[in-house]
Amino acid sequence: MTSNNVLRVSRSVRVASSSDQQQADGRPTNVPPTVTFARRTPSGRYVSYSRDDLDSDFGSGDFDKEYTNYHVHIPPTPDNQPMDPVISAKVEEQYVSNSLFTGGCNSVTRAHLMDKVIESEASHPQMAGAKGSSCVMPGCDSKVMSDERGVDILPCECDFKICAECFSDAVKVGGGICPGCKEPYKTTELEEVVSNAVAGRPLSLPAPHGMSKMERRLSIMRSQKMTRSQTSDWDHNRWLFETKGTYGYGNAIWPTENKVDGGDGGNAQPTELTNKPWRPLTRKLKIPAAVLSPYRLLIFVRMAVLALFLAWRIKHKNEDAVWLWGMSVVCELWFAFSWLLDQLPKLAPVNRAADLAVLKEKFETPTATNPSGKSDLPGVDVFVSTADPEKEPPLVTANTILSILAADYPVEKLACYVSDDGGALLTFEAMAEAASFANIWVPFCRKHGIEPRNPESYFNLKKDPYKNKVRPDFVKDRRRVKREYDEFKVRINGLPDSIRRRSDAYHAREEIKAMKRQREVAGDDLVESVKIPKATWMADGTHWPGTWMNPSSEHTRGDHAGIIQVMLKPPSHEPLFGNNEEGGPLDFTVVDIRLPMLVYVSREKRPGYDHNKKAGAMNALVRASAIMSNGPFILNLDCDHYVYNSQALREGMCFMMDRGGDRICYVQFPQRFEGIDPSDRYANNNTVFFDVNMRALDGLQGPVYVGTGCLFRRIALYGFDPPRSKERHGSCCSSCFPQKRKTHAAVASEETRALRMGDSDDDEMAISTFPKKFGNSTFLIDSIPIAELQGRPLADHPAVKNGRAPGLLAAPRDLLDASTVAEAISAISCWYEDKTEWGQRVGWIYGSVTEDVVTGYRMHNRGWKSVYCVTKPDAFRGTAPINLTDRLHQVLRWATGSVEIFFSRNNALLASPRMKILQRIAYLNVGIYPFTSIFLIVYCFLPALSLFTGQFIVQTLNVTFLTYLLIITLTLCMLAVLEIKWSGIELEEWWRNEQFWLIGGTSAHLAAVLQGLLKVIAGIEISFTLTSKSAGDDENDEFADLYIVKWTSLMIPPITIMMVNLIAIAVGFSRTIYSTMPQWSKLLGGVFFSFWVLAHLYPFAKGLMGRRGRTPTIVFVWSGLIAITISLLWVAINPPSGSSSQIGGSFTFP
């Protein structure tokens, strides 16, 4: 038996993580994980390789103590030679993909081999628990070797099912006799058996045997390229020398072999690079000067008019009502300041476009450096986050996963990680069902070019699905897939009941077993009823290690082990086409049926640890993905945001791989939503923000990060500075305090340094400091320079700086092994971030409910740039709350995060010199805009106060005041029209945004300011929750949620404003009509501003009234108010006979 043969009887693998080895100061050591193997018998007992049976429960203290550091090291002998690395890697990957890994703080990491993941049969060969037979040798339950299609590889013609390890034993110990038919094997070499079985199809070969772990994992970089100097820094000079490369324009260019140009030793730049015309991957679309120039001019004109108006207002007091004048002037000054913060960053808007044809030509076309034409695109790790299957339906999450798996990107370069922060078995099995359904959905999308690739959205399209479909079998295929999807939805929706029934059945069986054992011990004595914890059971009849439906110790939302399950193992490097088997569902003979890697991750949670909500979950995914796949780019999506445009990843990659793309930290895509009411009553689409503000920021340093639909550069998330960034910037103090200039050598060194953090004053950054920043995982630390190199643009032209060699990423990745997944388990444990910089400057930043804005701000503050990518059709689509109360609470959360930013060190006033001035103003507006609510509420009450008192904000409505007011209003309208022209939005969308600005400003923003001040000053946290809920009237209405009325305290200020202004209008009319000396100017001024307030609050009033029948109640309310007003006017104009003198003369308002 070889060292690889330990997998033969491994029913449960125990990996002692580095968390068990701790130094005296309590910090984990850097000892690599050790693997301990044991066999779990059907009775639940554990049998080691050198000891007798051990009667202990899984995970008991005695078992942990005795076997935590138990190793199996069997030296090779003439009759016991190590297995070929190719076969060994295949066997181990097959084992890993069928194992559920768990572990965490102060516990060993276990790999539980699962016979089945879901109740239904897994059909795809990449899926965990896929079809495949078990070895029939006594005492062995390992899986039989299988090919890429999942078909068993059997060495004998009698089809005796035997695993690779038992076959090796039969050859070495049994004389090469088949245990089934007792005939000699025709082939005794396992390599020949595998090669004959795959019928000439090449296997995905790992790197040569003997390479280091990190090099063997990725099979991309040679060991001589991973060269470091004596100071542990990256030694570029030695690297270039040993690879015989040349360094020019920031690139490493590999010369053609046996080619010498001009006797320079073959190190000249290839002529195809120097003479090749440059074809950019992206281009900037300038906005026409006929629109942009007047737009900029109007901004400065309005600034000047505002300055003159405010100066005039300050000089001309209203002596009759100084208090009213003072409040109005203060509010107007703040509004002018707030408008400047919002308008100045809009001076340089841009539009961008990507060229997908050039991307395909550069990265997926055969060239001299890539003869095979394999994709040279970098890898992308997609993160999907979910936390509660009750609030985030599993069917929605499953559809998002299916759209990612079907994305038009090289399948071997794509990996999807699902973060289940609730640790729910429902999410786990829903994800497994999605992986099973992907077996038919993904090839169907590739075969027929389906868009969108979310099955729920596709089958609900209201357009003709057969338009532009040329294949004759499309109708048949679509009907079959539709039927399969309907069954898939039934299974997903039935999972809660299925899990509950299964758990109840297993629990009853366990109670019966416990009762029998108690009776055997007690004999004839009375036996009390046995109560055992009601566990949640998986499909294979074992306990779920995450959260149980009936919470128990170590199985609650805040207390459970870390879990990693590879649902779909990494695909083979070569395309795998389907076969038209008789009775098969669809014909995929010309379609690549491989699926991207899919991993389920639930980080460890323990009491007493701050898990930092979504930001902590995302950082756990960053570490786990770096260890398992290490894609240099990361796309994060919410569970309800799916891939609507299958080529969105390629469009984002155009910006990252273009010239200068190495300085881009992320590409932000706009958020688009489905299920919004046609009128968009509450501005749920946020069109003005995504199509006006974000395009404008794209012309500066880049758009802000908005939490989803963002393609990150992994190195930027790690907190490194952009390449070619300057450490020292000129400032106003540079003339008084001159700085020491760097030498030429220092500048050259800085140009070649790829990984650098600017917070330190040290010019050199040693890799040895990485454990203090990133933790003690050597896998993670070693992956950082590899991710940096893979994320560089292609060095196919001298103009590209800091590029990588063409064809570098065309090599296959290595296969997963147990130690890799075990290291990932250690990286998602709750203790891993202790005494590191995770959440401080590395990864998603902690300390705010809007961690997205803070994370993007930190990157821009280090000098990175971002890009806004608007695709046609939309890149991603999601859902948004259309109910008024839900919308207000969403805005409350955003505004609360902005207040937290303002009172933190992330305030833009403290930004570094690397951030541009207008970008700093934009971030300053992000932190200040909630405070506008204080002045907005005061200003909304001013018209009512004016009508109640009979005074106005000015002494009289003279021509000067009206002229200023007219110019300010006209310039605002003209700016809105020009914004609509260059952004492409509609006037109605702009008006809806203005309306909800006042609705949110008088409700959620004020609550956020109050909440933020109490938290900063007194440390008191206030939560605004729903207090009551009423159901919609029409359950069949698609927009029934729009009319649901949920009371919340956030509604009190807007309701008060409406009621006060309505009463004030009535009082003002009455006062003026029945006054002996009516002052119509003051009445008109007060009524005009009151109607301005009520017009903005109209959607709020409409949502507050709900719906009664087909006519909104608000119509009757307004009808009554108008009727009363007309009646009062008619009585005043034509009073009853004989009472006219009493109506106007004796009435006095109290």
mmCIF file of N, CA and C in Angstrom, residues 1072-1131:
data_model
loop_
_atom_site.group_PDB
_atom_site.id
_atom_site.type_symbol
_atom_site.label_atom_id
_atom_site.label_comp_id
_atom_site.label_asym_id
_atom_site.label_seq_id
_atom_site.Cartn_x
_atom_site.Cartn_y
_atom_site.Cartn_z
ATOM 1 N N THR A 1072 -57.744 85.427 3.937
ATOM 2 C CA THR A 1072 -57.691 86.452 2.893
ATOM 3 C C THR A 1072 -59.086 86.825 2.395
ATOM 4 N N ILE A 1073 -59.935 85.826 2.229
ATOM 5 C CA ILE A 1073 -61.279 86.085 1.682
ATOM 6 C C ILE A 1073 -62.115 86.929 2.636
ATOM 7 N N TYR A 1074 -62.015 86.601 3.922
ATOM 8 C CA TYR A 1074 -62.852 87.289 4.888
ATOM 9 C C TYR A 1074 -62.133 88.463 5.566
ATOM 10 N N SER A 1075 -61.020 88.882 4.994
ATOM 11 C CA SER A 1075 -60.300 90.017 5.544
ATOM 12 C C SER A 1075 -60.799 91.311 4.915
ATOM 13 N N THR A 1076 -60.845 92.358 5.721
ATOM 14 C CA THR A 1076 -61.262 93.661 5.195
ATOM 15 C C THR A 1076 -60.225 94.222 4.238
ATOM 16 N N MET A 1077 -58.917 93.881 4.471
ATOM 17 C CA MET A 1077 -57.838 94.307 3.582
ATOM 18 C C MET A 1077 -57.026 93.066 3.156
ATOM 19 N N PRO A 1078 -57.525 92.301 2.204
ATOM 20 C CA PRO A 1078 -56.839 91.056 1.806
ATOM 21 C C PRO A 1078 -55.467 91.336 1.201
ATOM 22 N N GLN A 1079 -54.476 90.540 1.642
ATOM 23 C CA GLN A 1079 -53.107 90.635 1.120
ATOM 24 C C GLN A 1079 -52.862 89.429 0.201
ATOM 25 N N TRP A 1080 -53.251 89.607 -1.055
ATOM 26 C CA TRP A 1080 -53.189 88.486 -1.994
ATOM 27 C C TRP A 1080 -51.759 88.075 -2.335
ATOM 28 N N SER A 1081 -50.817 88.975 -2.266
ATOM 29 C CA SER A 1081 -49.432 88.625 -2.609
ATOM 30 C C SER A 1081 -48.858 87.617 -1.628
ATOM 31 N N LYS A 1082 -49.081 87.854 -0.360
ATOM 32 C CA LYS A 1082 -48.574 86.915 0.649
ATOM 33 C C LYS A 1082 -49.302 85.574 0.557
ATOM 34 N N LEU A 1083 -50.602 85.633 0.250
ATOM 35 C CA LEU A 1083 -51.345 84.384 0.091
ATOM 36 C C LEU A 1083 -50.800 83.580 -1.090
ATOM 37 N N LEU A 1084 -50.587 84.241 -2.215
ATOM 38 C CA LEU A 1084 -50.095 83.530 -3.387
ATOM 39 C C LEU A 1084 -48.711 82.934 -3.139
ATOM 40 N N GLY A 1085 -47.836 83.680 -2.448
ATOM 41 C CA GLY A 1085 -46.511 83.145 -2.152
ATOM 42 C C GLY A 1085 -46.571 81.912 -1.279
ATOM 43 N N GLY A 1086 -47.366 81.980 -0.226
ATOM 44 C CA GLY A 1086 -47.477 80.823 0.666
ATOM 45 C C GLY A 1086 -48.129 79.637 -0.002
ATOM 46 N N VAL A 1087 -49.231 79.885 -0.781
ATOM 47 C CA VAL A 1087 -49.926 78.781 -1.454
ATOM 48 C C VAL A 1087 -49.030 78.150 -2.519
ATOM 49 N N PHE A 1088 -48.254 78.951 -3.241
ATOM 50 C CA PHE A 1088 -47.365 78.404 -4.280
ATOM 51 C C PHE A 1088 -46.360 77.421 -3.676
ATOM 52 N N PHE A 1089 -45.713 77.815 -2.580
ATOM 53 C CA PHE A 1089 -44.721 76.927 -1.981
ATOM 54 C C PHE A 1089 -45.380 75.732 -1.302
ATOM 55 N N SER A 1090 -46.581 75.900 -0.769
ATOM 56 C CA SER A 1090 -47.295 74.758 -0.179
ATOM 57 C C SER A 1090 -47.642 73.736 -1.250
ATOM 58 N N PHE A 1091 -48.116 74.200 -2.411
ATOM 59 C CA PHE A 1091 -48.402 73.273 -3.492
ATOM 60 C C PHE A 1091 -47.119 72.634 -4.028
ATOM 61 N N TRP A 1092 -45.998 73.352 -3.975
ATOM 62 C CA TRP A 1092 -44.709 72.753 -4.360
ATOM 63 C C TRP A 1092 -44.376 71.578 -3.447
ATOM 64 N N VAL A 1093 -44.618 71.746 -2.150
ATOM 65 C CA VAL A 1093 -44.374 70.659 -1.197
ATOM 66 C C VAL A 1093 -45.334 69.509 -1.438
ATOM 67 N N LEU A 1094 -46.618 69.795 -1.599
ATOM 68 C CA LEU A 1094 -47.618 68.742 -1.778
ATOM 69 C C LEU A 1094 -47.428 68.001 -3.094
ATOM 70 N N ALA A 1095 -46.979 68.694 -4.130
ATOM 71 C CA ALA A 1095 -46.731 68.011 -5.405
ATOM 72 C C ALA A 1095 -45.608 66.992 -5.289
ATOM 73 N N HIS A 1096 -44.597 67.312 -4.503
ATOM 74 C CA HIS A 1096 -43.508 66.355 -4.297
ATOM 75 C C HIS A 1096 -43.946 65.185 -3.427
ATOM 76 N N LEU A 1097 -44.865 65.425 -2.508
ATOM 77 C CA LEU A 1097 -45.324 64.370 -1.597
ATOM 78 C C LEU A 1097 -46.500 63.579 -2.156
ATOM 79 N N TYR A 1098 -46.911 63.872 -3.365
ATOM 80 C CA TYR A 1098 -48.068 63.185 -3.922
ATOM 81 C C TYR A 1098 -47.885 61.660 -3.997
ATOM 82 N N PRO A 1099 -46.735 61.121 -4.485
ATOM 83 C CA PRO A 1099 -46.581 59.656 -4.478
ATOM 84 C C PRO A 1099 -46.671 59.058 -3.077
ATOM 85 N N PHE A 1100 -46.159 59.786 -2.092
ATOM 86 C CA PHE A 1100 -46.243 59.288 -0.715
ATOM 87 C C PHE A 1100 -47.692 59.191 -0.270
ATOM 88 N N ALA A 1101 -48.485 60.242 -0.546
ATOM 89 C CA ALA A 1101 -49.899 60.220 -0.167
ATOM 90 C C ALA A 1101 -50.654 59.126 -0.914
ATOM 91 N N LYS A 1102 -50.288 58.906 -2.164
ATOM 92 C CA LYS A 1102 -50.934 57.868 -2.956
ATOM 93 C C LYS A 1102 -50.641 56.475 -2.397
ATOM 94 N N GLY A 1103 -49.395 56.263 -1.992
ATOM 95 C CA GLY A 1103 -49.057 54.970 -1.401
ATOM 96 C C GLY A 1103 -49.645 54.794 -0.024
ATOM 97 N N LEU A 1104 -49.807 55.886 0.714
ATOM 98 C CA LEU A 1104 -50.364 55.813 2.067
ATOM 99 C C LEU A 1104 -51.830 55.439 2.038
ATOM 100 N N MET A 1105 -52.545 55.869 1.022
ATOM 101 C CA MET A 1105 -53.962 55.582 0.922
ATOM 102 C C MET A 1105 -54.244 54.169 0.429
ATOM 103 N N GLY A 1106 -53.254 53.522 -0.150
ATOM 104 C CA GLY A 1106 -53.484 52.180 -0.663
ATOM 105 C C GLY A 1106 -54.371 52.216 -1.878
ATOM 106 N N ARG A 1107 -55.241 51.180 -2.019
ATOM 107 C CA ARG A 1107 -56.128 51.120 -3.170
ATOM 108 C C ARG A 1107 -57.465 50.529 -2.741
ATOM 109 N N ARG A 1108 -58.524 51.145 -3.195
ATOM 110 C CA ARG A 1108 -59.865 50.645 -2.944
ATOM 111 C C ARG A 1108 -60.551 50.487 -4.294
ATOM 112 N N GLY A 1109 -60.721 49.252 -4.696
ATOM 113 C CA GLY A 1109 -61.273 49.015 -6.016
ATOM 114 C C GLY A 1109 -60.279 49.394 -7.085
ATOM 115 N N ARG A 1110 -60.734 50.008 -8.132
ATOM 116 C CA ARG A 1110 -59.858 50.410 -9.231
ATOM 117 C C ARG A 1110 -59.480 51.876 -9.171
ATOM 118 N N THR A 1111 -60.173 52.640 -8.363
ATOM 119 C CA THR A 1111 -59.874 54.065 -8.249
ATOM 120 C C THR A 1111 -59.132 54.317 -6.949
ATOM 121 N N PRO A 1112 -57.933 54.875 -6.978
ATOM 122 C CA PRO A 1112 -57.197 55.149 -5.738
ATOM 123 C C PRO A 1112 -57.984 56.104 -4.845
ATOM 124 N N THR A 1113 -57.905 55.858 -3.552
ATOM 125 C CA THR A 1113 -58.624 56.679 -2.576
ATOM 126 C C THR A 1113 -58.174 58.123 -2.620
ATOM 127 N N ILE A 1114 -56.916 58.349 -2.990
ATOM 128 C CA ILE A 1114 -56.399 59.713 -3.006
ATOM 129 C C ILE A 1114 -57.194 60.595 -3.952
ATOM 130 N N VAL A 1115 -57.808 59.969 -5.000
ATOM 131 C CA VAL A 1115 -58.609 60.747 -5.935
ATOM 132 C C VAL A 1115 -59.812 61.359 -5.231
ATOM 133 N N PHE A 1116 -60.456 60.575 -4.355
ATOM 134 C CA PHE A 1116 -61.606 61.094 -3.622
ATOM 135 C C PHE A 1116 -61.181 62.173 -2.626
ATOM 136 N N VAL A 1117 -60.020 61.980 -2.009
ATOM 137 C CA VAL A 1117 -59.545 62.980 -1.048
ATOM 138 C C VAL A 1117 -59.314 64.316 -1.734
ATOM 139 N N TRP A 1118 -58.585 64.270 -2.862
ATOM 140 C CA TRP A 1118 -58.332 65.516 -3.583
ATOM 141 C C TRP A 1118 -59.622 66.114 -4.120
ATOM 142 N N SER A 1119 -60.548 65.255 -4.547
ATOM 143 C CA SER A 1119 -61.829 65.774 -5.042
ATOM 144 C C SER A 1119 -62.567 66.534 -3.958
ATOM 145 N N GLY A 1120 -62.553 65.999 -2.732
ATOM 146 C CA GLY A 1120 -63.212 66.688 -1.630
ATOM 147 C C GLY A 1120 -62.558 68.018 -1.315
ATOM 148 N N LEU A 1121 -61.221 68.040 -1.303
ATOM 149 C CA LEU A 1121 -60.525 69.297 -1.012
ATOM 150 C C LEU A 1121 -60.814 70.354 -2.069
ATOM 151 N N ILE A 1122 -60.809 69.953 -3.319
ATOM 152 C CA ILE A 1122 -61.091 70.911 -4.391
ATOM 153 C C ILE A 1122 -62.531 71.414 -4.288
ATOM 154 N N ALA A 1123 -63.448 70.503 -3.958
ATOM 155 C CA ALA A 1123 -64.854 70.917 -3.827
ATOM 156 C C ALA A 1123 -65.029 71.935 -2.710
ATOM 157 N N ILE A 1124 -64.362 71.704 -1.572
ATOM 158 C CA ILE A 1124 -64.471 72.653 -0.453
ATOM 159 C C ILE A 1124 -63.888 74.000 -0.838
ATOM 160 N N THR A 1125 -62.738 74.005 -1.516
ATOM 161 C CA THR A 1125 -62.101 75.273 -1.917
ATOM 162 C C THR A 1125 -62.992 76.054 -2.871
ATOM 163 N N ILE A 1126 -63.564 75.356 -3.861
ATOM 164 C CA ILE A 1126 -64.446 76.042 -4.819
ATOM 165 C C ILE A 1126 -65.681 76.591 -4.118
ATOM 166 N N SER A 1127 -66.212 75.838 -3.160
ATOM 167 C CA SER A 1127 -67.395 76.299 -2.429
ATOM 168 C C SER A 1127 -67.101 77.574 -1.661
ATOM 169 N N LEU A 1128 -65.923 77.613 -0.988
ATOM 170 C CA LEU A 1128 -65.561 78.819 -0.235
ATOM 171 C C LEU A 1128 -65.398 80.018 -1.166
ATOM 172 N N LEU A 1129 -64.772 79.795 -2.335
ATOM 173 C CA LEU A 1129 -64.607 80.892 -3.278
ATOM 174 C C LEU A 1129 -65.966 81.383 -3.797
ATOM 175 N N TRP A 1130 -66.851 80.450 -4.081
ATOM 176 C CA TRP A 1130 -68.175 80.848 -4.585
ATOM 177 C C TRP A 1130 -68.971 81.633 -3.551
ATOM 178 N N VAL A 1131 -68.862 81.215 -2.288
ATOM 179 C CA VAL A 1131 -69.564 81.940 -1.227
ATOM 180 C C VAL A 1131 -68.995 83.339 -1.078
#
